[in-house]
Coordinates of C-alpha atoms in Angstrom, one line a residue:
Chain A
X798 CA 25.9 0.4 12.3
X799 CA 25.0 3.4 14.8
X800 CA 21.8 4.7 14.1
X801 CA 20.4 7.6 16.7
X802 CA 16.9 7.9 17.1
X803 CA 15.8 11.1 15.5
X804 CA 13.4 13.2 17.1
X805 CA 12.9 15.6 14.4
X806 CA 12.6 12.4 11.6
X807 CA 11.0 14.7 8.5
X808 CA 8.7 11.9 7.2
X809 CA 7.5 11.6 10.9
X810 CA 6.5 15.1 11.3
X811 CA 5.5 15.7 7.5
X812 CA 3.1 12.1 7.7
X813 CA 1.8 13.4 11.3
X814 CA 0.1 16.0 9.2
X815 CA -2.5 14.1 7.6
X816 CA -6.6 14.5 8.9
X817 CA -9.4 13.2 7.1
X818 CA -10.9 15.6 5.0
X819 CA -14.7 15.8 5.5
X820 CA -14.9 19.1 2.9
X821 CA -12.2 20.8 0.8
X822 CA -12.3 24.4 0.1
X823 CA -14.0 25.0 -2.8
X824 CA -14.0 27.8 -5.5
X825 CA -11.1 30.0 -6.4
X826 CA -8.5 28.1 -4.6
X827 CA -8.0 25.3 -6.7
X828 CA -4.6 23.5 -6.8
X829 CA -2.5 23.7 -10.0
X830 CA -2.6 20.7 -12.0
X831 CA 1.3 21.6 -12.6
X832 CA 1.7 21.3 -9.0
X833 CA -0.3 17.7 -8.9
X834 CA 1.7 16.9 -11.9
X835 CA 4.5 17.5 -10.4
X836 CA 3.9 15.3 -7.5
X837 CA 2.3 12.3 -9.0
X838 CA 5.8 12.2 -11.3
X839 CA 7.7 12.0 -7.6
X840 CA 5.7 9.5 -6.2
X841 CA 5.9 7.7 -10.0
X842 CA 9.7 8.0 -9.4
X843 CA 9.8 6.4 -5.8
X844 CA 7.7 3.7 -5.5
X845 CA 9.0 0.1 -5.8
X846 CA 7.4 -2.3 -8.0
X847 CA 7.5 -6.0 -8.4
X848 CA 9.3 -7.3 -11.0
X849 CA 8.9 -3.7 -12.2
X850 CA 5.2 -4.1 -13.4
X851 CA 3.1 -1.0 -12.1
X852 CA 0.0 -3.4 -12.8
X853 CA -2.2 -0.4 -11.9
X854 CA -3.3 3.0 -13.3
X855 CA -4.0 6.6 -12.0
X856 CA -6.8 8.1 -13.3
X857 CA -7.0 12.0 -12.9
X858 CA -10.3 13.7 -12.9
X859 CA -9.4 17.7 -12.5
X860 CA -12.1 21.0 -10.8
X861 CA -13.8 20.4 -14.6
X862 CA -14.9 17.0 -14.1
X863 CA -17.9 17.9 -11.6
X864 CA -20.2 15.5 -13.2
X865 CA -17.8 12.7 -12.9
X866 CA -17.2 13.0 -8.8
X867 CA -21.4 13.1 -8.5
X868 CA -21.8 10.2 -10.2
X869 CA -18.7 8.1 -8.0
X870 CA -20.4 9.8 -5.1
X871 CA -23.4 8.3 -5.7
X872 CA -22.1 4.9 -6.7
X873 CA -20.5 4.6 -3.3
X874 CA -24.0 5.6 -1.7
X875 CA -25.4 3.2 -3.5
X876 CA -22.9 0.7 -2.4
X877 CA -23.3 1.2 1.4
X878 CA -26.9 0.8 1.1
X879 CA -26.8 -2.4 -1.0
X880 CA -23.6 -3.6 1.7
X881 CA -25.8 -2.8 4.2
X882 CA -29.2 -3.5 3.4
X883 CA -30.4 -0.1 3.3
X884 CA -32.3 1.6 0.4
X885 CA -31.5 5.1 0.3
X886 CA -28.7 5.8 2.8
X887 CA -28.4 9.7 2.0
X888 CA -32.0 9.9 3.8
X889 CA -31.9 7.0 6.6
X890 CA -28.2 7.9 7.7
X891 CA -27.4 11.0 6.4
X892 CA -29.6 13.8 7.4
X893 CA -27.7 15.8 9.4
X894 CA -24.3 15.0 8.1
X895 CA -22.9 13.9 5.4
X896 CA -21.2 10.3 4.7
X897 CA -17.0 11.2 5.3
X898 CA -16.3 10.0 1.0
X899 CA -18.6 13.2 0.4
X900 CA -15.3 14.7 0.2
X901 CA -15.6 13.2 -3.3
X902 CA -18.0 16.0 -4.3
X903 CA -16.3 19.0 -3.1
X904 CA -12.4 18.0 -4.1
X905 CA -10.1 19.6 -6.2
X906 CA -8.5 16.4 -8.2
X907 CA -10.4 12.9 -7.5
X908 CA -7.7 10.2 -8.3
X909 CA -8.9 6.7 -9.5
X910 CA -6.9 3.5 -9.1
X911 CA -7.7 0.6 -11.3
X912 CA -5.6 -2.3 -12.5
X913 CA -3.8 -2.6 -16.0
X914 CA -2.4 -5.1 -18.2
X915 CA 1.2 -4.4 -19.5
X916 CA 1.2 -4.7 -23.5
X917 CA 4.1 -4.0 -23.6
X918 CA 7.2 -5.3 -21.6
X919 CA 10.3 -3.8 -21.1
X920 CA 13.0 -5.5 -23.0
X921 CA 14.5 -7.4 -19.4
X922 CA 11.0 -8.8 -18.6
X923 CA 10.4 -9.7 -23.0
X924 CA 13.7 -11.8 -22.5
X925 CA 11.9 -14.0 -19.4
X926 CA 9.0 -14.4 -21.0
X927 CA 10.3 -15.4 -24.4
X928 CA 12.5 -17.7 -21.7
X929 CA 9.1 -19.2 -20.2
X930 CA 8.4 -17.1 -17.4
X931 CA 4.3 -16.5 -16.5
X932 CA 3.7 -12.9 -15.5
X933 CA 0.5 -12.5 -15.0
X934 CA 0.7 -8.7 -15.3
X935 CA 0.9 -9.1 -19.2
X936 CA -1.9 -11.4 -19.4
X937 CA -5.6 -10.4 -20.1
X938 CA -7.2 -13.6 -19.2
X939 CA -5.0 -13.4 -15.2
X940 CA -4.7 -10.2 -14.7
X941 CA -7.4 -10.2 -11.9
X942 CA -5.4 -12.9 -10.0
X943 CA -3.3 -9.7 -9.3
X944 CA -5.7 -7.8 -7.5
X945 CA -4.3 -8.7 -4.1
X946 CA -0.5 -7.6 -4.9
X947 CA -1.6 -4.8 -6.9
X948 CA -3.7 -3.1 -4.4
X949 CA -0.6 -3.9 -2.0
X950 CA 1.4 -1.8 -4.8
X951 CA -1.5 0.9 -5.2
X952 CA -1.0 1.3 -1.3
X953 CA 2.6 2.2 -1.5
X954 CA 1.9 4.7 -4.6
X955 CA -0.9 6.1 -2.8
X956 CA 1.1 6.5 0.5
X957 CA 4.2 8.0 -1.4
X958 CA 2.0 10.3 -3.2
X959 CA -0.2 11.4 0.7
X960 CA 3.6 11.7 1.6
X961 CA 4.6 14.3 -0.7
X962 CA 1.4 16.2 -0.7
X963 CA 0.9 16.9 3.0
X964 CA 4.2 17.9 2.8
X965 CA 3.1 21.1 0.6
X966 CA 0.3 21.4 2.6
X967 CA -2.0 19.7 0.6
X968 CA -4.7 17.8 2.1
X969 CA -6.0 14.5 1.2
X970 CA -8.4 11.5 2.2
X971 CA -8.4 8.0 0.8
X972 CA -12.2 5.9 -0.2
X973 CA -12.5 1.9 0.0
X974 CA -16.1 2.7 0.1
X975 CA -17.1 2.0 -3.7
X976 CA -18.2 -0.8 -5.9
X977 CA -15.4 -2.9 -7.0
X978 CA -17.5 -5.1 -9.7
X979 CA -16.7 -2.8 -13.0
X980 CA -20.4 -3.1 -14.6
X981 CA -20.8 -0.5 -12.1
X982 CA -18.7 1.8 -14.0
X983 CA -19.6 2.1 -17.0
X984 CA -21.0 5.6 -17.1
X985 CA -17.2 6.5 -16.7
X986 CA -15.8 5.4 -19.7
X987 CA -12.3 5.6 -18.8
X988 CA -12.3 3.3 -15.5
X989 CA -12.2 0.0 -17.7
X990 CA -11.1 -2.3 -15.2
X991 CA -11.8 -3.2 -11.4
X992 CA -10.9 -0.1 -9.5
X993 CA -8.4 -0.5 -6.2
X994 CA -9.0 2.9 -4.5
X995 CA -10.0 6.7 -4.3
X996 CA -8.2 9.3 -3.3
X997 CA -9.0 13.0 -3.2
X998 CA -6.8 16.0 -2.5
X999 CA -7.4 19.6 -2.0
X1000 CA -7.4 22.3 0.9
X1001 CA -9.3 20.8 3.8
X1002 CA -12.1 23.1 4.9
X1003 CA -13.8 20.5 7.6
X1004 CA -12.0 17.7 9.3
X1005 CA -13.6 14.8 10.7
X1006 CA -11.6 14.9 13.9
X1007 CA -12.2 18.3 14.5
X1008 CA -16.0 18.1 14.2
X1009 CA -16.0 13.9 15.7
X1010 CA -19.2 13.2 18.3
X1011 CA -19.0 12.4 21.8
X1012 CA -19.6 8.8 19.7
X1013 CA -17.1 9.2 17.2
X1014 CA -14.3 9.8 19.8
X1015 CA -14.6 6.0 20.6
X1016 CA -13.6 5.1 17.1
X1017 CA -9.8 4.8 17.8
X1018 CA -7.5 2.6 16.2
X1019 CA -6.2 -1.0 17.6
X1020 CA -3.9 -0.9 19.8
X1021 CA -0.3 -0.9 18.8
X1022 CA 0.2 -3.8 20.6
X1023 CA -2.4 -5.9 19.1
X1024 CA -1.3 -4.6 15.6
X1025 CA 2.8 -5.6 15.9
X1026 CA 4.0 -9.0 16.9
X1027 CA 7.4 -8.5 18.6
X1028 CA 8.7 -12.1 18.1
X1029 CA 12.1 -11.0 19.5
Chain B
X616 CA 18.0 26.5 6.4
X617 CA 15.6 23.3 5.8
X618 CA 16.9 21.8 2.4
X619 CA 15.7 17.7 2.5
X620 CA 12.8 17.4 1.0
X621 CA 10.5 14.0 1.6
X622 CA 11.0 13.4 -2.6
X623 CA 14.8 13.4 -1.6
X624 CA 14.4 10.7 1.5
X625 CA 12.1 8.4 -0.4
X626 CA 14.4 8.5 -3.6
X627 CA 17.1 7.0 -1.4
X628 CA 15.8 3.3 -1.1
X629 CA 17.3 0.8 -2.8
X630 CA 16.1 -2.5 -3.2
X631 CA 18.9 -4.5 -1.2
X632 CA 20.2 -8.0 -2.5
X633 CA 22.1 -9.1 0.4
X634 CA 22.5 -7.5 3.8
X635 CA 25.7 -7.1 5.1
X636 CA 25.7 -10.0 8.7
X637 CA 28.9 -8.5 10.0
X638 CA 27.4 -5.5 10.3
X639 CA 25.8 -4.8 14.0
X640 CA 21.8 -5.2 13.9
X641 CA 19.9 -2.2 14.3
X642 CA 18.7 -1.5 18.1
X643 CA 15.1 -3.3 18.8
X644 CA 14.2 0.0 20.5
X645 CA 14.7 1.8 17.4
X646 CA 12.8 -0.6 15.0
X647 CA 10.0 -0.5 17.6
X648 CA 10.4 2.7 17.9
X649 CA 9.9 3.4 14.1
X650 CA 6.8 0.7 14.1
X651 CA 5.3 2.8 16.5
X652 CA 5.4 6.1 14.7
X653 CA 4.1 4.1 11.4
X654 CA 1.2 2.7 13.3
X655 CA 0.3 6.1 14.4
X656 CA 0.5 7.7 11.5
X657 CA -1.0 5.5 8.8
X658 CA -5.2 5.8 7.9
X659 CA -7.5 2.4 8.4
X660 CA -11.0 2.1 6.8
X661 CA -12.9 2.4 9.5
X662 CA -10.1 2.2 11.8
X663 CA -9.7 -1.4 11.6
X664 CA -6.3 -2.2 10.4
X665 CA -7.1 -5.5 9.5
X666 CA -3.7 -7.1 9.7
X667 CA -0.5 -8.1 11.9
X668 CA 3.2 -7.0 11.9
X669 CA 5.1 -9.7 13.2
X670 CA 8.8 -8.9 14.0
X671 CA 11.6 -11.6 13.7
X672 CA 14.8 -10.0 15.3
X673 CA 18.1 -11.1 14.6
X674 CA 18.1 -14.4 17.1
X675 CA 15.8 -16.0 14.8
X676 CA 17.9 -17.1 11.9
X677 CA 16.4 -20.4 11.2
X678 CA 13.1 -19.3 10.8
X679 CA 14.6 -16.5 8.1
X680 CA 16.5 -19.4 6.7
X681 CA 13.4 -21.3 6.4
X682 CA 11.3 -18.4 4.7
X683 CA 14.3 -18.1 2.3
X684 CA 13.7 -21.5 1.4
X685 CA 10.0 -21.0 0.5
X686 CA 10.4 -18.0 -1.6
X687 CA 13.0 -19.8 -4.0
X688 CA 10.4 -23.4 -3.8
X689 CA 7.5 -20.2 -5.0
X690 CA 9.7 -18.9 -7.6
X691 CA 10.8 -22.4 -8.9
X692 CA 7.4 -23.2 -8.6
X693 CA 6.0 -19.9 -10.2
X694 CA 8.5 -20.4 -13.6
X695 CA 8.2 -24.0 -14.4
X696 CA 6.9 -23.2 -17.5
X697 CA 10.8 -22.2 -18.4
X698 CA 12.5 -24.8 -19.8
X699 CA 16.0 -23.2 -19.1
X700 CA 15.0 -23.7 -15.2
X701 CA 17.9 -21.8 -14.1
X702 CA 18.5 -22.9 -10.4
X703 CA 18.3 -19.1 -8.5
X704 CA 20.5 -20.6 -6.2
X705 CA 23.4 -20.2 -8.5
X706 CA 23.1 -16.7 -9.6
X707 CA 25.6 -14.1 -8.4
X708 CA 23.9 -13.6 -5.5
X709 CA 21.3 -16.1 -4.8
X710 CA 17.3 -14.5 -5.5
X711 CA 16.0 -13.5 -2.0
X712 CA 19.0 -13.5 -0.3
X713 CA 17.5 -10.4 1.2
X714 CA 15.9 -12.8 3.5
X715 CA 18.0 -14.9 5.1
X716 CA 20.7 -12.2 5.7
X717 CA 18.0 -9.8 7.5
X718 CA 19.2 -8.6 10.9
X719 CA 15.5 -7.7 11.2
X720 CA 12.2 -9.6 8.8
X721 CA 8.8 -8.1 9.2
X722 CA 5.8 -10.8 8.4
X723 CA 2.5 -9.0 7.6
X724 CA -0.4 -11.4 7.7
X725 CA -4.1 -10.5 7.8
X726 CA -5.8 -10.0 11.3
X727 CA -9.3 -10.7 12.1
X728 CA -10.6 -7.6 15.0
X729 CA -12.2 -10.0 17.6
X730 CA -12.4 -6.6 20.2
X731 CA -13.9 -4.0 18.2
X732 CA -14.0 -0.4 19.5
X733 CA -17.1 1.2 20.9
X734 CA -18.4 2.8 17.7
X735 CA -17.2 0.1 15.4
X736 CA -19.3 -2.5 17.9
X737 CA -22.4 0.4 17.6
X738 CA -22.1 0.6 14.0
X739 CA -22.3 -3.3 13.8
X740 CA -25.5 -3.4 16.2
X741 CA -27.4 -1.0 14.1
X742 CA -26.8 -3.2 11.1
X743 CA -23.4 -2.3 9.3
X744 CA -21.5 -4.9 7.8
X745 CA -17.7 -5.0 9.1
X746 CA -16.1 -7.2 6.9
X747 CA -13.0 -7.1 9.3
X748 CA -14.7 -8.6 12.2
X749 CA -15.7 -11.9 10.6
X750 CA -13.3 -14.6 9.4
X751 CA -14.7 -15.0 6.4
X752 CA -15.4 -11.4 5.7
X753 CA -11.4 -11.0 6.3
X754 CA -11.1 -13.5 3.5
X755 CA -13.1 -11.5 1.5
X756 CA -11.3 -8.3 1.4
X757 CA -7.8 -9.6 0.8
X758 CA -7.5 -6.6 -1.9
X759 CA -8.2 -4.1 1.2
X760 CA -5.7 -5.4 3.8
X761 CA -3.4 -5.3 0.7
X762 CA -3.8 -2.0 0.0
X763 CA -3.5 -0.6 3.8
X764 CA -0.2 -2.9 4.3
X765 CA 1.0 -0.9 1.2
X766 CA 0.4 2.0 3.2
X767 CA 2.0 1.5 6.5
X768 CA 4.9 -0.4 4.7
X769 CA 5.5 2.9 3.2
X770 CA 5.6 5.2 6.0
X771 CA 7.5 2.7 7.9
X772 CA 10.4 2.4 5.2
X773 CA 10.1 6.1 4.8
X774 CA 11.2 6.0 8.6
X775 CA 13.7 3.6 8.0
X776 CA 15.1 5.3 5.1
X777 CA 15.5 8.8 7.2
X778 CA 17.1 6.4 9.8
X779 CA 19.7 5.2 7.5
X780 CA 18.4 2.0 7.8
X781 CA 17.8 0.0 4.3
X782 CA 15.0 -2.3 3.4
X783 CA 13.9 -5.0 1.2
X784 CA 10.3 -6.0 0.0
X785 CA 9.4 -9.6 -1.0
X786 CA 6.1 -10.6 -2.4
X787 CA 6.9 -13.2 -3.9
X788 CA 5.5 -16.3 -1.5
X789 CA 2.4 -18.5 -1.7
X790 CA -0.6 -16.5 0.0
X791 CA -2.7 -19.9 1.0
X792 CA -2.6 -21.0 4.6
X793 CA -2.6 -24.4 3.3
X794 CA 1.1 -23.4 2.4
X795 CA 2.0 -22.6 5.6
X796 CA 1.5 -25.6 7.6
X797 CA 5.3 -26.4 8.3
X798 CA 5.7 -22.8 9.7
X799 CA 4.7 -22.2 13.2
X800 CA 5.5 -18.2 12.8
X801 CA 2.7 -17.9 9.9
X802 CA -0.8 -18.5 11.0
X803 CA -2.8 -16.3 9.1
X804 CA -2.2 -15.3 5.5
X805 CA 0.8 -13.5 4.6
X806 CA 0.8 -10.5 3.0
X807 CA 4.0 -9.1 2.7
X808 CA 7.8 -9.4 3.2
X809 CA 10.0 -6.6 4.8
X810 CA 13.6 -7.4 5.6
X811 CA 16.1 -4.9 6.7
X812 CA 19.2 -4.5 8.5
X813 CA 22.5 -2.8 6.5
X814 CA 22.9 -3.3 2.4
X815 CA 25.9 -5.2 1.7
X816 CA 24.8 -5.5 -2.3
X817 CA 21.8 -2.8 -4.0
X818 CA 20.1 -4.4 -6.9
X819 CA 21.2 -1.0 -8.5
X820 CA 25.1 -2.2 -8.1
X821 CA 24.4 -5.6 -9.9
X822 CA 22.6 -3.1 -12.7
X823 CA 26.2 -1.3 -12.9
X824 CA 27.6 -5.0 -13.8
X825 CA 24.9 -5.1 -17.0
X826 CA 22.3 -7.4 -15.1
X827 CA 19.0 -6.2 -15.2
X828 CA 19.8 -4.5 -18.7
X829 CA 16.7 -2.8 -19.8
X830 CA 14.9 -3.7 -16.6
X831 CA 12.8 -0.4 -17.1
X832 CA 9.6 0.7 -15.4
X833 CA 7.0 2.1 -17.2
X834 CA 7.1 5.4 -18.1
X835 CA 4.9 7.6 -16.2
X836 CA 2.4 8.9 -19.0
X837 CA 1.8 5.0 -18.8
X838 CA 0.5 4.8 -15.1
X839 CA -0.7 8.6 -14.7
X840 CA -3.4 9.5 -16.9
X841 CA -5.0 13.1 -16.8
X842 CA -8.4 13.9 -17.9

């Protein structure tokens, strides 16, 4: 097998896009949900699943759901100051600038990732359970022993789906910053089960690296070599 | 004129079954090489990336032998409730043969940050909790390390993919350390599975032979729901 090194690899230059979004552009320059549609069914399309589960969902909220991203926004607030110890980070931290998820507030399409239960089976994975095989993904009562495999599959979704949009230009910026423990959801009626992740897309307006402190400069990423293990 | 689109790269994986071990191993250059560009380009919650991509080349056959071994003990172990207890060795091709035919297998475990960077260390002095700089608070956010491996194993078999190189995932494997003992290449959870190297047999061409019938995933109105 020859394989050349390419220097002009698409998913190299098209992934080399992405910045984290502290603000998207607000106001008249919403994207079209055909367009998101359109890419969520891609990334649907393209990413792998074990055993052909999907154990998660993609929730949606659209420019109309303004109350909904305030009230997230607010939860993971709340959630850095309880993590922390801090009663009202907005005031002790956040004076001058903003926490980096308050691109929650001003995002065109806020995307919620929680787990699911499959009710219903395909007809290959009815035939090995009615054989005696355990999945877990159908199960009620174990689904949240997936929580660990299906955030590894929410990743991949996720990624696929950063993928496709930067390559139309479309900015985006991922959240772990939220409460995982569901009874702090239930003002959103539709997020049911433990959410995995947030994701927002839009037009980016401010960037964090472009507007990063003298301090923030030093927040770099571990080296490659401490990250991969070259056995040989 | 610029026709391939990323949709068209992506849709190009297929899950391999079996690697092809005549065929000449991809150059270690070239798989670091791709490693590299995936490590630049995938996001970290606070910048940590709390977990370790370790690379077994082609030389290493008896430790790929040995993981192969593991993953069918897990499955056997994982379906004993099926009293048929088919023996996965004896199916067409053998269930993770994926691994032990590999020219390349890609470990990724969880990694605890014992050198943090300046502002993660400042952060942590004026009272922020890093989960990723403990031990235990890396046990605690198995669901995050999870999630971010999903993300860099993405980009990197999106850069494999555009290399014409093919790739296998494997998650099926016992996630305790406890399970671990007798191999001295795991020493911190495992997370994922990625072998690769050049298909010999797609999952999609044992479909064509009417395995897998109706092995469907679910339809998209299913996962994606718009408010």
């Amino acid at each position: 097998m020859k394989i050349v090194k390419k220097s002009n690899s698409k998913v190299f230059s098209v992934l080399s896009k992405y910045r984290y979004v502290r603000h998207f552009q607000s106001g008249t320059s919403r994207l079209k949900e055909k367009t998101v549609k359109k890419l969520l069914y891609q990334a649907w399309k393209v990413t792998p699943s074990k055993n052909n589960f999907m154990p998660y969902k993609v929730h949606v909220l659209g420019p109309k759901h303004q109350e909904y991203k305030d009230s997230i926004f607010q939860k993971c607030l709340q959630n850095e100051g309880d993590s922390d110890g801090v009663i009202d980070p907005l005031t002790d931290r956040y004076l001058e600038q903003l926490p980096n998820y308050a691109n929650i507030l001003t995002c065109d399409y806020l995307l919620i990732f929680t787990l699911r239960v499959e009710h219903y089976p395909n007809p290959f994975q009815q035939m090995l359970i009615e054989r005696g095989h355990n999945y877990p993904a159908t199960k009620e009562n174990e689904i949240e022993t997936l929580v660990t495999p299906a955030s590894l599959e929410v990743g991949m979704f996720a990624n696929t789906f950063k993928t496709l949009c930067l390559e139309k230009d479309i900015d985006v910026a991922f959240t772990g910053c939220f409460p995982y423990d569901i009874t702090h959801w239930r003002d959103i009626p539709f997020v049911k089960r433990e959410p995995l992740l947030l994701m927002t897309i839009g037009k980016g307006k401010v960037f964090r690296q472009d507007h990063a402190s003298e301090v923030e400069k030093t927040d770099y990423k571990p080296d490659y070599k401490k990250v991969i293990n070259f056995v040989g | 004129m610029e026709t391939t689109t990323i949709d068209s790269i992506l849709d190009k994986r297929r899950h391999v079954m079996e690697f092809d071990t005549n065929a000449p191993a991809p150059d270690k250059d070239l798989i670091d090489d791709l490693l590299r560009r995936a490590w630049k380009v995938t996001p970290s919650k606070n910048n940590f990336m709390p977990y370790e991509i370790n690379v077994l080349g082609p030389q290493h056959q008896a430790e790929k032998n040995h993981l192969y071994e593991k993953s069918l003990g897990s499955e056997k172990s994982a379906n004993s409730n099926n009293p048929i207890r088919n023996d996965p060795r004896q199916l067409e091709i053998p269930a993770y043969a994926c691994i032990s035919s590999c020219a390349y297998l890609i470990i990724f475990t969880d990694r605890c940050e014992d050198k943090p960077n300046p502002f993660q260390q400042r952060a942590w002095n004026r009272g922020v909790f890093h989960a990723p700089m403990t031990e235990e608070g890396v046990g605690s956010i198995g669901e995050t390390v999870s999630l971010e491996v999903g993300m860099f194993a993405t980009a990197f078999a999106g850069l494999c993919v555009d290399h014409g190189i093919d790739l296998s995932y494997t998650l099926n494997f016992k996630r305790s350390l406890d399970k671990w003992k007798d191999t001295w290449f795991i020493n911190r959870r495992p997370m994922l599975f990625i072998s690769l190297g050049k298909a010999k047999t797609y999952r999609e061409d044992l479909k064509a032979k009417g395995l897998y019938n109706g092995d469907v995933r679910p339809e998209y109105n299913r996962i994606v729901k718009f408010l």
